[in-house]
Coordinates of N, CA and C in Angstrom, one line a residue:
M1 N -17.0 8.5 -9.3 CA -16.0 7.2 -9.6 C -14.9 7.5 -10.3
L2 N -15.1 8.6 -11.5 CA -13.9 8.9 -12.3 C -12.9 9.6 -11.5
I3 N -13.6 10.3 -10.8 CA -12.6 11.1 -9.7 C -11.9 10.2 -8.8
I4 N -12.6 9.2 -8.3 CA -11.9 8.3 -7.4 C -10.8 7.6 -8.3
G5 N -11.0 7.3 -9.5 CA -10.0 6.7 -10.4 C -8.6 7.3 -10.3
I6 N -8.8 8.6 -10.5 CA -7.6 9.5 -10.8 C -6.9 9.5 -9.4
A7 N -7.6 9.5 -8.3 CA -7.0 9.5 -7.0 C -6.2 8.1 -6.6
V8 N -6.8 7.2 -7.0 CA -6.3 5.8 -6.8 C -4.9 5.7 -7.6
G9 N -5.2 6.1 -9.1 CA -3.9 6.2 -9.8 C -2.7 6.8 -9.2
A10 N -3.2 8.1 -8.7 CA -1.9 8.9 -8.0 C -1.3 8.3 -6.8
L11 N -2.3 7.6 -5.9 CA -1.8 7.1 -4.8 C -0.8 6.0 -5.0
T12 N -1.2 5.1 -5.9 CA -0.4 4.0 -6.3 C 1.0 4.1 -7.0
G13 N 0.5 5.1 -8.0 CA 1.7 5.4 -8.9 C 2.9 6.0 -8.2
I14 N 2.8 7.1 -7.2 CA 3.7 7.8 -6.3 C 3.9 7.3 -5.2
T15 N 3.2 6.6 -4.6 CA 3.5 6.2 -3.0 C 3.5 4.6 -3.0
G16 N 2.9 3.7 -3.9 CA 2.7 2.4 -3.8 C 1.7 1.9 -2.6
S17 N 0.9 2.9 -2.2 CA -0.4 2.5 -1.5 C -1.5 2.2 -2.2
S18 N -2.5 1.4 -1.4 CA -3.5 1.0 -1.9 C -4.8 1.9 -2.2
G19 N -5.6 1.7 -3.0 CA -6.6 2.6 -3.3 C -7.7 2.5 -2.3
V20 N -7.6 1.5 -1.3 CA -8.5 1.4 -0.3 C -8.9 2.6 0.5
L21 N -7.9 3.5 0.6 CA -8.0 4.8 1.3 C -9.0 5.7 0.8
V22 N -9.5 5.6 -0.5 CA -10.4 6.4 -1.1 C -11.7 5.7 -1.5
V23 N -11.2 4.5 -2.1 CA -12.4 3.6 -2.6 C -13.3 3.2 -1.5
V24 N -12.9 2.7 -0.5 CA -14.0 2.2 0.5 C -14.7 3.1 1.1
P25 N -14.2 4.2 1.6 CA -15.0 5.3 2.2 C -16.1 5.8 1.4
V26 N -15.6 6.3 0.0 CA -16.5 6.7 -0.9 C -17.6 6.0 -1.4
L27 N -17.4 4.6 -1.7 CA -18.4 3.8 -2.0 C -19.3 3.4 -0.9
S28 N -18.9 3.4 0.2 CA -19.6 3.2 1.5 C -20.7 4.3 1.5
Y29 N -20.2 5.6 1.1 CA -20.9 6.8 1.4 C -22.0 6.8 0.4
M30 N -21.5 6.3 -0.9 CA -22.6 6.2 -2.0 C -23.5 5.1 -1.9
G31 N -23.6 4.2 -0.6 CA -24.6 3.4 -0.2 C -24.4 2.0 -0.6
I32 N -22.9 1.8 -1.0 CA -22.5 0.4 -1.3 C -22.1 -0.2 0.0
N33 N -22.4 -1.5 0.4 CA -22.2 -2.1 1.6 C -20.6 -2.1 2.2
F34 N -20.2 -2.3 3.2 CA -18.6 -2.2 3.3 C -17.8 -3.1 2.7
K35 N -18.5 -4.4 3.1 CA -17.7 -5.7 2.4 C -17.6 -5.6 1.0
T36 N -18.5 -5.2 0.2 CA -18.6 -4.8 -1.3 C -17.7 -3.9 -1.6
S37 N -17.5 -2.9 -0.7 CA -16.7 -1.8 -1.1 C -15.3 -2.2 -1.0
V38 N -14.9 -2.9 0.0 CA -13.6 -3.4 0.1 C -13.3 -4.4 -0.9
G39 N -14.1 -5.3 -1.4 CA -13.9 -6.3 -2.3 C -13.7 -5.5 -3.9
T40 N -14.4 -4.5 -4.0 CA -14.3 -3.7 -5.3 C -12.9 -2.9 -5.2
S41 N -12.7 -2.4 -4.0 CA -11.2 -1.7 -3.9 C -10.2 -2.8 -4.2
L42 N -10.2 -4.0 -3.8 CA -9.1 -5.0 -3.9 C -9.0 -5.2 -5.7
L43 N -10.1 -5.4 -6.3 CA -9.9 -5.5 -7.7 C -9.4 -4.3 -8.5
V44 N -10.0 -3.0 -7.9 CA -9.4 -1.8 -8.5 C -7.8 -1.9 -8.2
D45 N -7.3 -2.4 -7.0 CA -5.9 -2.3 -6.9 C -5.1 -3.5 -7.8
V46 N -5.8 -4.5 -8.1 CA -5.3 -5.4 -9.2 C -5.1 -4.8 -10.4
V47 N -6.1 -4.1 -10.8 CA -6.1 -3.4 -12.2 C -5.0 -2.2 -12.3
T48 N -5.1 -1.5 -11.2 CA -4.1 -0.1 -11.1 C -2.6 -0.6 -11.0
T49 N -2.3 -1.6 -10.2 CA -1.0 -2.1 -10.0 C -0.5 -2.6 -11.1
T50 N -1.3 -3.2 -12.1 CA -0.5 -3.8 -13.3 C 0.2 -2.9 -14.0
I51 N -0.6 -1.7 -14.4 CA 0.3 -0.7 -15.3 C 1.4 0.1 -14.3
V52 N 1.1 0.0 -13.2 CA 2.1 0.7 -12.3 C 3.5 -0.1 -12.2
I53 N 3.4 -1.4 -12.2 CA 4.4 -2.3 -12.1 C 5.0 -2.3 -13.5
Y54 N 4.3 -2.1 -14.5 CA 4.8 -2.2 -16.0 C 5.8 -1.0 -16.0
V55 N 5.4 0.3 -15.5 CA 6.1 1.5 -15.6 C 7.7 1.2 -14.8
Y56 N 7.3 0.8 -13.5 CA 8.3 0.9 -12.7 C 9.5 -0.3 -13.4
L57 N 8.9 -1.5 -13.8 CA 9.9 -2.3 -14.5 C 10.5 -1.9 -15.8
R58 N 9.8 -1.2 -16.4 CA 10.2 -0.5 -17.5 C 11.4 0.6 -17.1
K59 N 11.3 1.2 -16.2 CA 12.3 2.1 -15.7 C 13.4 1.5 -14.7
K60 N 13.3 0.2 -14.5 CA 14.3 -0.7 -13.8 C 14.4 -0.1 -12.3
T61 N 13.2 0.1 -11.9 CA 13.1 0.6 -10.6 C 12.1 -0.1 -9.6
L62 N 12.2 -1.5 -9.7 CA 11.5 -2.5 -9.1 C 12.3 -3.9 -8.9
N63 N 12.3 -4.3 -7.6 CA 13.0 -5.6 -7.3 C 12.0 -6.6 -7.2
P64 N 12.0 -7.5 -8.4 CA 10.9 -8.6 -8.4 C 11.1 -9.7 -7.1
G65 N 12.2 -10.1 -6.8 CA 12.4 -10.9 -5.8 C 12.0 -10.4 -4.6
I66 N 12.1 -9.3 -4.0 CA 11.8 -8.8 -2.9 C 10.2 -8.7 -2.9
G67 N 9.7 -8.2 -3.9 CA 8.3 -7.9 -4.1 C 7.7 -9.2 -4.0
I68 N 8.0 -10.2 -4.7 CA 7.2 -11.7 -4.7 C 7.5 -12.2 -3.2
V69 N 8.6 -12.0 -2.4 CA 8.6 -12.7 -1.2 C 7.6 -12.1 -0.2
L70 N 7.5 -10.7 -0.2 CA 6.6 -9.8 0.6 C 5.2 -10.3 0.3
G71 N 4.9 -10.4 -1.1 CA 3.6 -10.8 -1.5 C 3.2 -11.9 -1.0
I72 N 4.1 -13.0 -1.3 CA 3.5 -14.4 -0.8 C 3.4 -14.4 0.7
G73 N 4.0 -13.6 1.6 CA 3.9 -13.5 3.0 C 2.6 -13.0 3.3
A74 N 2.1 -12.0 2.5 CA 0.9 -11.3 2.9 C -0.3 -12.3 2.4
I75 N 0.0 -13.0 1.4 CA -1.1 -13.9 0.9 C -1.2 -15.0 2.0
I76 N -0.3 -15.4 2.6 CA -0.4 -16.5 3.7 C -1.1 -15.7 5.0
G77 N -0.7 -14.5 5.4 CA -1.3 -13.8 6.3 C -2.8 -13.6 6.2
A78 N -3.3 -13.2 4.8 CA -4.8 -13.0 4.7 C -5.6 -14.3 4.8
Q79 N -5.1 -15.3 4.5 CA -5.8 -16.4 4.7 C -6.1 -16.7 6.2
L80 N -4.9 -16.5 6.8 CA -5.0 -16.8 8.3 C -5.9 -15.6 9.1
G81 N -5.8 -14.6 8.5 CA -6.8 -13.4 8.9 C -8.1 -13.7 8.9
S82 N -8.4 -14.4 7.7 CA -10.0 -14.8 7.4 C -10.2 -15.9 8.2
L83 N -9.4 -16.8 8.8 CA -9.6 -17.7 9.7 C -10.0 -17.2 11.2
I84 N -9.2 -16.3 11.6 CA -9.2 -15.7 13.0 C -10.0 -14.5 13.3
A85 N -10.5 -14.0 12.1 CA -11.1 -12.7 12.0 C -12.2 -12.6 13.2
G86 N -12.9 -13.6 13.5 CA -14.0 -13.6 14.5 C -13.5 -14.0 15.8
I87 N -12.2 -14.3 16.0 CA -11.7 -14.8 17.3 C -10.9 -13.6 18.0
L88 N -9.9 -12.9 17.1 CA -9.1 -11.8 17.7 C -10.1 -10.4 18.0
P89 N -9.9 -9.9 19.0 CA -10.7 -8.4 19.2 C -10.0 -7.6 18.4
V90 N -10.9 -6.7 17.6 CA -10.3 -5.7 16.7 C -9.8 -4.5 17.2
L91 N -10.4 -3.9 18.4 CA -10.1 -2.6 18.9 C -8.6 -2.6 19.2
P92 N -7.9 -3.5 19.8 CA -6.4 -3.4 20.2 C -6.0 -3.4 18.9
L93 N -6.2 -4.2 17.8 CA -5.4 -4.1 16.6 C -5.6 -2.8 15.9
E94 N -6.7 -2.2 15.9 CA -6.8 -0.8 15.5 C -6.0 0.2 16.1
I95 N -5.8 0.2 17.4 CA -5.2 1.1 18.1 C -3.6 1.1 18.1
I96 N -3.0 -0.1 17.9 CA -1.7 -0.7 17.6 C -1.4 -0.1 16.2
F97 N -2.1 -0.4 15.2 CA -1.9 -0.1 13.7 C -1.9 1.4 13.8
T98 N -2.9 2.2 14.4 CA -3.1 3.5 14.5 C -1.9 4.4 14.7
A99 N -1.3 3.9 16.0 CA -0.2 4.4 16.6 C 1.0 4.2 15.8
M100 N 1.2 2.8 15.2 CA 2.2 2.7 14.3 C 2.2 3.6 13.0
A101 N 1.2 3.8 12.7 CA 1.0 4.7 11.4 C 1.4 6.2 11.7
A102 N 0.9 6.5 12.9 CA 1.1 7.8 13.5 C 2.6 8.3 13.6
Y103 N 3.4 7.3 14.4 CA 4.9 7.4 14.2 C 5.5 7.5 12.9
M104 N 5.0 6.5 12.0 CA 5.7 6.4 10.5 C 5.4 7.8 9.9
S105 N 4.3 8.6 10.0 CA 3.9 9.6 9.3 C 5.1 10.7 9.7
Y106 N 5.4 10.9 11.1 CA 6.3 11.7 11.6 C 7.8 11.2 11.0
Y107 N 8.0 10.1 10.9 CA 9.4 9.3 10.6 C 9.7 9.8 9.2
V108 N 8.7 9.5 8.3 CA 9.0 9.7 6.9 C 8.9 11.1 6.5
I109 N 8.2 11.7 7.0 CA 8.4 13.2 6.8 C 9.6 13.9 7.2
K110 N 10.0 13.7 8.3 CA 11.2 14.0 9.0 C 12.5 13.5 8.0
K111 N 12.4 12.3 7.6 CA 13.3 11.8 6.8 C 13.5 12.5 5.5
S112 N 12.5 13.1 4.9 CA 12.6 13.6 3.7 C 13.4 14.9 3.6
Y113 N 13.7 15.6 4.9 CA 14.3 16.6 4.9 C 16.0 16.6 4.7
N114 N 16.3 15.1 5.0 CA 17.8 14.9 4.9 C 18.2 13.7 4.0
I115 N 17.2 13.3 3.2 CA 17.2 12.2 2.4 C 18.5 12.4 1.2
D116 N 18.5 13.6 0.7 CA 19.3 14.1 -0.4 C 20.7 14.0 0.1
S117 N 21.0 14.4 1.3 CA 22.4 14.7 2.0 C 22.8 13.4 2.4
H118 N 22.0 12.7 3.2 CA 22.5 11.6 3.8 C 22.3 10.0 3.1
G119 N 21.3 10.2 2.2 CA 21.1 9.1 1.3 C 20.1 8.0 2.1
V120 N 19.6 7.1 1.7 CA 18.6 6.1 2.2 C 19.4 5.2 3.4
R121 N 19.1 5.3 4.4 CA 19.4 4.4 5.4 C 18.6 3.2 5.7
K122 N 19.2 2.3 6.2 CA 18.4 1.0 6.6 C 19.2 0.4 7.8
M123 N 18.3 -0.7 8.3 CA 19.0 -1.7 9.3 C 20.4 -2.5 8.7
E124 N 21.4 -2.6 9.1 CA 22.4 -3.1 8.7 C 22.5 -4.8 8.8
L125 N 21.8 -5.3 7.8 CA 21.4 -6.9 7.8 C 21.7 -7.4 6.4
S126 N 22.2 -8.7 6.5 CA 22.4 -9.2 5.4 C 21.1 -9.4 4.5
R127 N 21.3 -9.6 3.1 CA 20.1 -9.6 2.4 C 19.1 -10.8 2.6
N128 N 19.9 -12.0 2.8 CA 18.9 -13.2 3.3 C 18.1 -12.8 4.4
L129 N 18.8 -12.3 5.7 CA 18.2 -11.9 6.7 C 17.0 -11.2 6.5
A130 N 17.3 -10.0 5.8 CA 16.5 -9.0 5.5 C 15.1 -9.7 4.9
L131 N 15.4 -10.5 4.0 CA 14.3 -11.3 3.2 C 13.4 -11.9 4.2
I132 N 14.2 -12.7 5.1 CA 13.5 -13.4 6.1 C 12.5 -12.8 6.9
I133 N 13.2 -11.6 7.5 CA 12.5 -10.8 8.1 C 11.4 -10.1 7.5
G134 N 11.4 -9.6 6.4 CA 10.5 -9.1 5.4 C 9.3 -10.0 5.2
F135 N 9.7 -11.2 5.0 CA 8.5 -12.2 4.8 C 7.9 -12.4 5.9
A136 N 8.5 -12.5 7.2 CA 7.9 -12.7 8.4 C 6.9 -11.6 8.8
L137 N 7.3 -10.4 8.5 CA 6.6 -9.2 8.7 C 5.3 -8.9 7.8
S138 N 5.4 -9.6 6.7 CA 4.2 -9.3 5.7 C 3.2 -10.4 6.0
I139 N 3.5 -11.4 6.9 CA 2.4 -12.2 7.3 C 1.5 -11.4 8.1
P140 N 2.0 -10.6 9.0 CA 1.0 -9.9 10.0 C 0.2 -8.8 9.2
V141 N 1.0 -8.3 8.0 CA 0.4 -7.3 7.2 C -0.8 -7.9 6.6
G142 N -0.8 -9.1 6.0 CA -1.7 -9.8 5.4 C -2.9 -10.0 6.5
I143 N -2.5 -10.6 7.9 CA -3.6 -10.7 8.8 C -4.4 -9.4 9.0
L144 N -3.7 -8.3 9.0 CA -4.2 -7.1 9.5 C -5.4 -6.7 8.2
T145 N -5.0 -7.0 7.1 CA -5.7 -6.6 5.8 C -7.0 -7.7 6.0
G146 N -6.9 -9.1 6.4 CA -7.8 -9.9 6.4 C -8.9 -9.6 7.6
V147 N -8.5 -9.2 8.8 CA -9.0 -8.8 10.2 C -9.8 -7.6 10.0
I148 N -9.1 -6.5 9.9 CA -9.8 -5.2 9.9 C -9.7 -4.3 8.5
G149 N -9.4 -5.1 7.5 CA -9.5 -4.4 6.1 C -8.5 -3.1 6.0
T150 N -7.3 -3.0 6.5 CA -6.5 -1.9 6.4 C -5.7 -2.4 5.0
S151 N -5.1 -1.0 4.7 CA -4.3 -1.1 3.6 C -3.0 -1.9 3.6
G152 N -2.7 -2.8 2.8 CA -1.3 -3.2 2.9 C -0.4 -2.7 2.1
G153 N -0.6 -1.9 1.0 CA 0.3 -1.4 0.4 C 1.3 -0.5 1.1
I154 N 0.8 0.5 2.1 CA 1.6 1.4 2.6 C 2.6 0.6 3.6
M155 N 2.0 -0.5 4.2 CA 2.9 -1.3 5.0 C 4.0 -2.0 4.4
F156 N 3.8 -2.4 3.1 CA 5.1 -2.9 2.6 C 6.1 -2.0 2.3
V157 N 5.5 -0.7 2.0 CA 6.5 0.4 1.8 C 7.2 0.7 3.1
L158 N 6.8 0.7 4.3 CA 7.3 0.7 5.5 C 8.4 -0.5 5.6
I159 N 8.1 -1.7 5.3 CA 9.0 -2.9 5.5 C 10.0 -2.5 4.6
I160 N 9.8 -2.5 3.5 CA 11.2 -2.1 2.6 C 12.0 -0.9 3.2
M161 N 11.1 0.2 3.4 CA 12.2 1.4 4.0 C 13.2 1.3 4.9
V162 N 12.5 0.1 5.9 CA 13.5 -0.2 7.2 C 14.4 -1.2 6.9
F163 N 14.1 -2.1 6.2 CA 14.9 -3.5 6.0 C 15.8 -3.5 4.6
F164 N 15.6 -2.7 3.8 CA 16.1 -2.9 2.5 C 16.6 -1.6 2.0
S165 N 18.0 -1.6 1.3 CA 18.5 -0.3 0.8 C 18.1 0.1 -0.6
M166 N 17.1 0.8 -0.7 CA 16.8 1.2 -2.0 C 16.3 2.7 -2.2
K167 N 16.4 3.3 -3.4 CA 15.8 4.6 -3.6 C 14.4 4.5 -3.4
A168 N 13.9 5.9 -3.3 CA 12.3 6.0 -3.0 C 11.7 5.3 -4.1
Q169 N 11.9 5.6 -5.5 CA 11.3 5.0 -6.4 C 11.2 3.4 -6.6
N170 N 12.5 3.0 -6.2 CA 12.5 1.3 -6.1 C 11.7 0.8 -5.0
M171 N 11.7 1.7 -4.0 CA 10.8 1.2 -2.8 C 9.5 1.1 -3.3
V172 N 9.0 2.1 -3.9 CA 7.5 2.2 -4.2 C 7.2 1.2 -5.4
G173 N 8.0 0.9 -6.3 CA 7.7 -0.1 -7.3 C 7.7 -1.7 -6.8
T174 N 8.7 -1.9 -5.7 CA 8.8 -3.1 -5.2 C 7.4 -3.2 -4.1
A175 N 7.1 -2.4 -3.5 CA 6.0 -2.2 -2.8 C 4.7 -2.7 -3.7
T176 N 4.6 -1.9 -4.6 CA 3.4 -2.2 -5.8 C 3.4 -3.9 -6.1
L177 N 4.4 -4.3 -6.4 CA 4.3 -5.5 -7.0 C 3.9 -6.5 -5.7
A178 N 4.2 -6.4 -4.5 CA 3.8 -7.1 -3.3 C 2.1 -6.9 -3.2
M179 N 1.9 -5.5 -3.4 CA 0.4 -5.4 -3.2 C -0.3 -6.1 -4.3
F180 N 0.2 -6.0 -5.4 CA -0.6 -6.7 -6.6 C -0.9 -8.2 -6.1
L181 N -0.1 -9.0 -5.6 CA -0.1 -10.3 -5.1 C -1.2 -10.4 -4.1
S182 N -1.0 -9.6 -3.1 CA -2.0 -9.5 -1.9 C -3.5 -9.3 -2.6
A183 N -3.3 -8.3 -3.2 CA -4.8 -7.7 -3.6 C -5.5 -8.9 -4.5
A184 N -4.7 -9.4 -5.5 CA -5.3 -10.6 -6.4 C -5.9 -11.6 -5.6
S185 N -5.1 -12.0 -4.4 CA -5.6 -13.2 -3.6 C -7.0 -12.6 -2.8
G186 N -7.0 -11.5 -2.3 CA -8.1 -10.9 -1.7 C -9.3 -10.9 -2.7
S187 N -8.9 -10.4 -3.8 CA -10.1 -10.3 -4.9 C -10.8 -11.5 -5.2
I188 N -10.1 -12.5 -5.3 CA -10.6 -14.1 -5.4 C -11.5 -14.5 -4.4
G189 N -11.0 -14.1 -3.1 CA -11.7 -14.4 -1.8 C -13.2 -13.4 -1.7
Y190 N -13.1 -12.3 -2.2 CA -14.4 -11.5 -2.1 C -15.4 -11.9 -3.3
Y191 N -14.7 -12.3 -4.4 CA -15.5 -12.8 -5.6 C -16.2 -14.2 -5.1
D192 N -15.6 -15.1 -4.7 CA -16.2 -16.2 -4.1 C -17.4 -15.9 -3.1
I193 N -17.6 -15.0 -2.5 CA -18.6 -14.6 -1.5 C -19.5 -13.6 -2.1
G194 N -19.2 -13.1 -3.3 CA -20.2 -12.3 -4.1 C -20.1 -10.9 -3.6
H195 N -19.0 -10.5 -3.1 CA -18.9 -8.9 -2.6 C -18.1 -8.2 -3.6
I196 N -18.2 -8.2 -4.9 CA -17.5 -7.2 -5.8 C -18.6 -6.5 -6.6
D197 N -18.5 -5.2 -6.6 CA -19.4 -4.5 -7.6 C -18.4 -4.2 -8.9
F198 N -18.8 -5.0 -10.0 CA -17.9 -5.0 -11.1 C -17.9 -3.8 -12.0
L199 N -19.1 -3.3 -12.0 CA -19.3 -1.9 -12.7 C -18.6 -0.8 -12.1
A200 N -18.5 -0.6 -10.7 CA -18.0 0.2 -10.3 C -16.2 -0.1 -10.2
A201 N -15.9 -1.3 -10.1 CA -14.5 -1.8 -10.2 C -14.0 -1.4 -11.7
I202 N -14.8 -1.7 -12.7 CA -14.5 -1.3 -14.0 C -14.3 0.5 -14.3
L203 N -15.4 0.9 -13.8 CA -15.2 2.5 -14.1 C -14.1 3.0 -13.4
I204 N -13.9 2.8 -12.1 CA -13.0 3.2 -11.4 C -11.5 2.6 -11.8
G205 N -11.3 1.4 -12.1 CA -10.2 0.7 -12.5 C -9.7 1.3 -13.9
V206 N -10.6 1.5 -14.8 CA -10.0 2.0 -16.1 C -9.4 3.2 -15.9
V207 N -10.1 4.4 -15.1 CA -9.4 5.6 -15.2 C -8.1 5.5 -14.3
A208 N -8.2 4.6 -13.4 CA -7.2 4.4 -12.4 C -5.8 3.9 -13.3
L209 N -6.1 3.1 -14.1 CA -5.1 2.4 -14.9 C -4.2 3.5 -15.8
V210 N -5.2 4.5 -16.2 CA -4.6 5.7 -17.1 C -3.8 6.6 -16.1
S211 N -4.5 7.0 -15.0 CA -4.2 7.7 -14.2 C -2.6 7.3 -13.3
G212 N -2.8 5.9 -13.3 CA -1.5 5.3 -12.5 C -0.1 5.3 -13.6
Y213 N -0.5 5.1 -14.8 CA 0.5 5.2 -15.9 C 1.2 6.6 -15.8
Y214 N 0.4 7.7 -15.9 CA 1.1 8.9 -16.0 C 1.8 9.3 -14.6
F215 N 1.1 9.0 -13.3 CA 1.6 9.3 -12.0 C 2.9 8.6 -11.7
S216 N 2.9 7.3 -12.4 CA 4.1 6.7 -12.2 C 5.3 7.3 -13.0
I217 N 5.0 7.8 -14.1 CA 6.2 8.3 -14.8 C 6.6 9.6 -14.2
F218 N 5.3 10.3 -13.6 CA 5.8 11.6 -12.7 C 6.7 11.2 -11.5
A219 N 6.4 10.1 -11.0 CA 7.3 9.7 -9.7 C 8.6 9.6 -10.2
H220 N 9.0 9.3 -11.3 CA 10.4 9.2 -11.6 C 11.0 10.5 -12.1
K221 N 10.2 11.4 -12.1 CA 10.7 12.7 -12.5 C 11.0 13.7 -11.2
I222 N 10.5 13.2 -10.1 CA 10.6 14.3 -9.0 C 11.8 13.7 -8.0
K223 N 12.0 14.6 -7.1 CA 13.2 14.1 -6.1 C 12.6 13.2 -4.9
Q224 N 13.6 12.3 -4.5 CA 13.0 11.4 -3.4 C 12.4 12.0 -2.3
K225 N 12.8 13.2 -2.0 CA 12.2 13.8 -0.7 C 10.7 14.0 -1.0
Y226 N 10.5 14.2 -1.9 CA 9.1 14.8 -2.5 C 8.2 13.4 -2.3
I227 N 8.7 12.1 -2.6 CA 8.0 10.9 -2.7 C 7.8 10.6 -1.1
Y228 N 8.9 10.7 -0.4 CA 8.9 10.6 1.2 C 7.7 11.3 1.6
R229 N 7.5 12.5 1.3 CA 6.6 13.4 1.9 C 5.1 13.1 1.3
F230 N 5.0 12.5 0.3 CA 3.8 12.1 0.0 C 3.5 10.8 0.6
I231 N 4.4 10.0 0.9 CA 4.1 8.8 1.8 C 3.5 9.2 3.1
G232 N 4.3 10.4 3.6 CA 4.0 10.7 4.8 C 2.4 11.2 5.0
V233 N 2.1 11.9 4.0 CA 0.6 12.4 3.9 C -0.3 11.0 4.0
V234 N 0.2 10.2 3.3 CA -0.7 8.8 3.1 C -0.8 8.5 4.4
F235 N 0.3 8.2 5.1 CA 0.2 7.9 6.8 C -0.9 8.6 7.5
I236 N -0.6 9.8 7.4 CA -1.6 10.9 8.0 C -3.0 10.4 7.7
I237 N -3.4 10.2 6.4 CA -4.7 9.9 6.1 C -5.0 8.7 6.7
V238 N -4.2 7.6 6.6 CA -4.5 6.3 7.4 C -4.7 6.4 9.0
V239 N -4.1 7.4 9.4 CA -4.1 7.6 10.8 C -5.8 8.1 11.0
I240 N -5.9 9.2 10.3 CA -7.3 9.8 10.5 C -8.4 8.9 10.4
S241 N -8.2 8.1 9.4 CA -9.4 7.0 8.9 C -9.4 6.1 9.9
E242 N -8.4 5.4 10.4 CA -8.5 4.5 11.5 C -9.0 5.1 12.8
I243 N -8.5 6.3 13.2 CA -9.3 7.2 14.3 C -10.7 7.0 14.2
V244 N -11.2 7.4 12.9 CA -12.8 7.5 12.7 C -13.4 6.0 12.9
K245 N -12.6 5.0 12.5 CA -13.1 3.7 12.7 C -13.2 3.3 14.0
I246 N -12.1 3.8 14.8 CA -12.1 3.3 16.3 C -13.2 4.0 17.0
V247 N -13.5 5.3 16.6 CA -14.6 6.0 17.3 C -16.0 5.2 17.0
V248 N -16.1 4.9 15.7 CA -17.3 4.3 15.3 C -17.7 2.9 16.1
L249 N -16.3 2.3 16.2 CA -16.5 0.8 17.0 C -16.9 1.2 18.3

């Protein structure tokens, strides 16, 4: 669990992605049931993101307005997801999400090789229109989180990357704020149904808190291209984990 905590802090601090990528599979392997593993992971995300948000705010590499808008959209989506989880077929959603993550792993890694010379490119939209689209897309991110338990953090990174003009560090910090709001909402839901292992959450969360602090500082000392490559690796991990889930289904 201590090793998991270090990994979670690194994932969130450098890429803005959720610890669900490592927490859920490892806790499940250790004998904790899947729902409890997911609930525990969400609580760990809440703990970890607090320190990461603090560092990015202190470094002035976080846009609170955009992060809050995306987070509210995901909260709405998560509530919808919990209502329709038993209606929507899971397999098509898994396949669509996996294909999208596979493309983004290619896109992000390729982008990392010209980021320094060409800067951060985005769709040419007004800020208000970008916010509206970002909010709308955050709702299905929340739905996916509620229906198939996928990570919302990396998808916030994707939305920000496409629709907003930001340096890599600002993109990660803003996505982390959105993930905090989404994870907090999800944690409350899992607490209500009794699916959080608080001992595991405390052990992992405390270590992730320290790890996340130092990896967040590290993220501000490296070039943007390396952050994009870290994000690309996370997308590859997501693809592999989703393929495993599809095979199991």
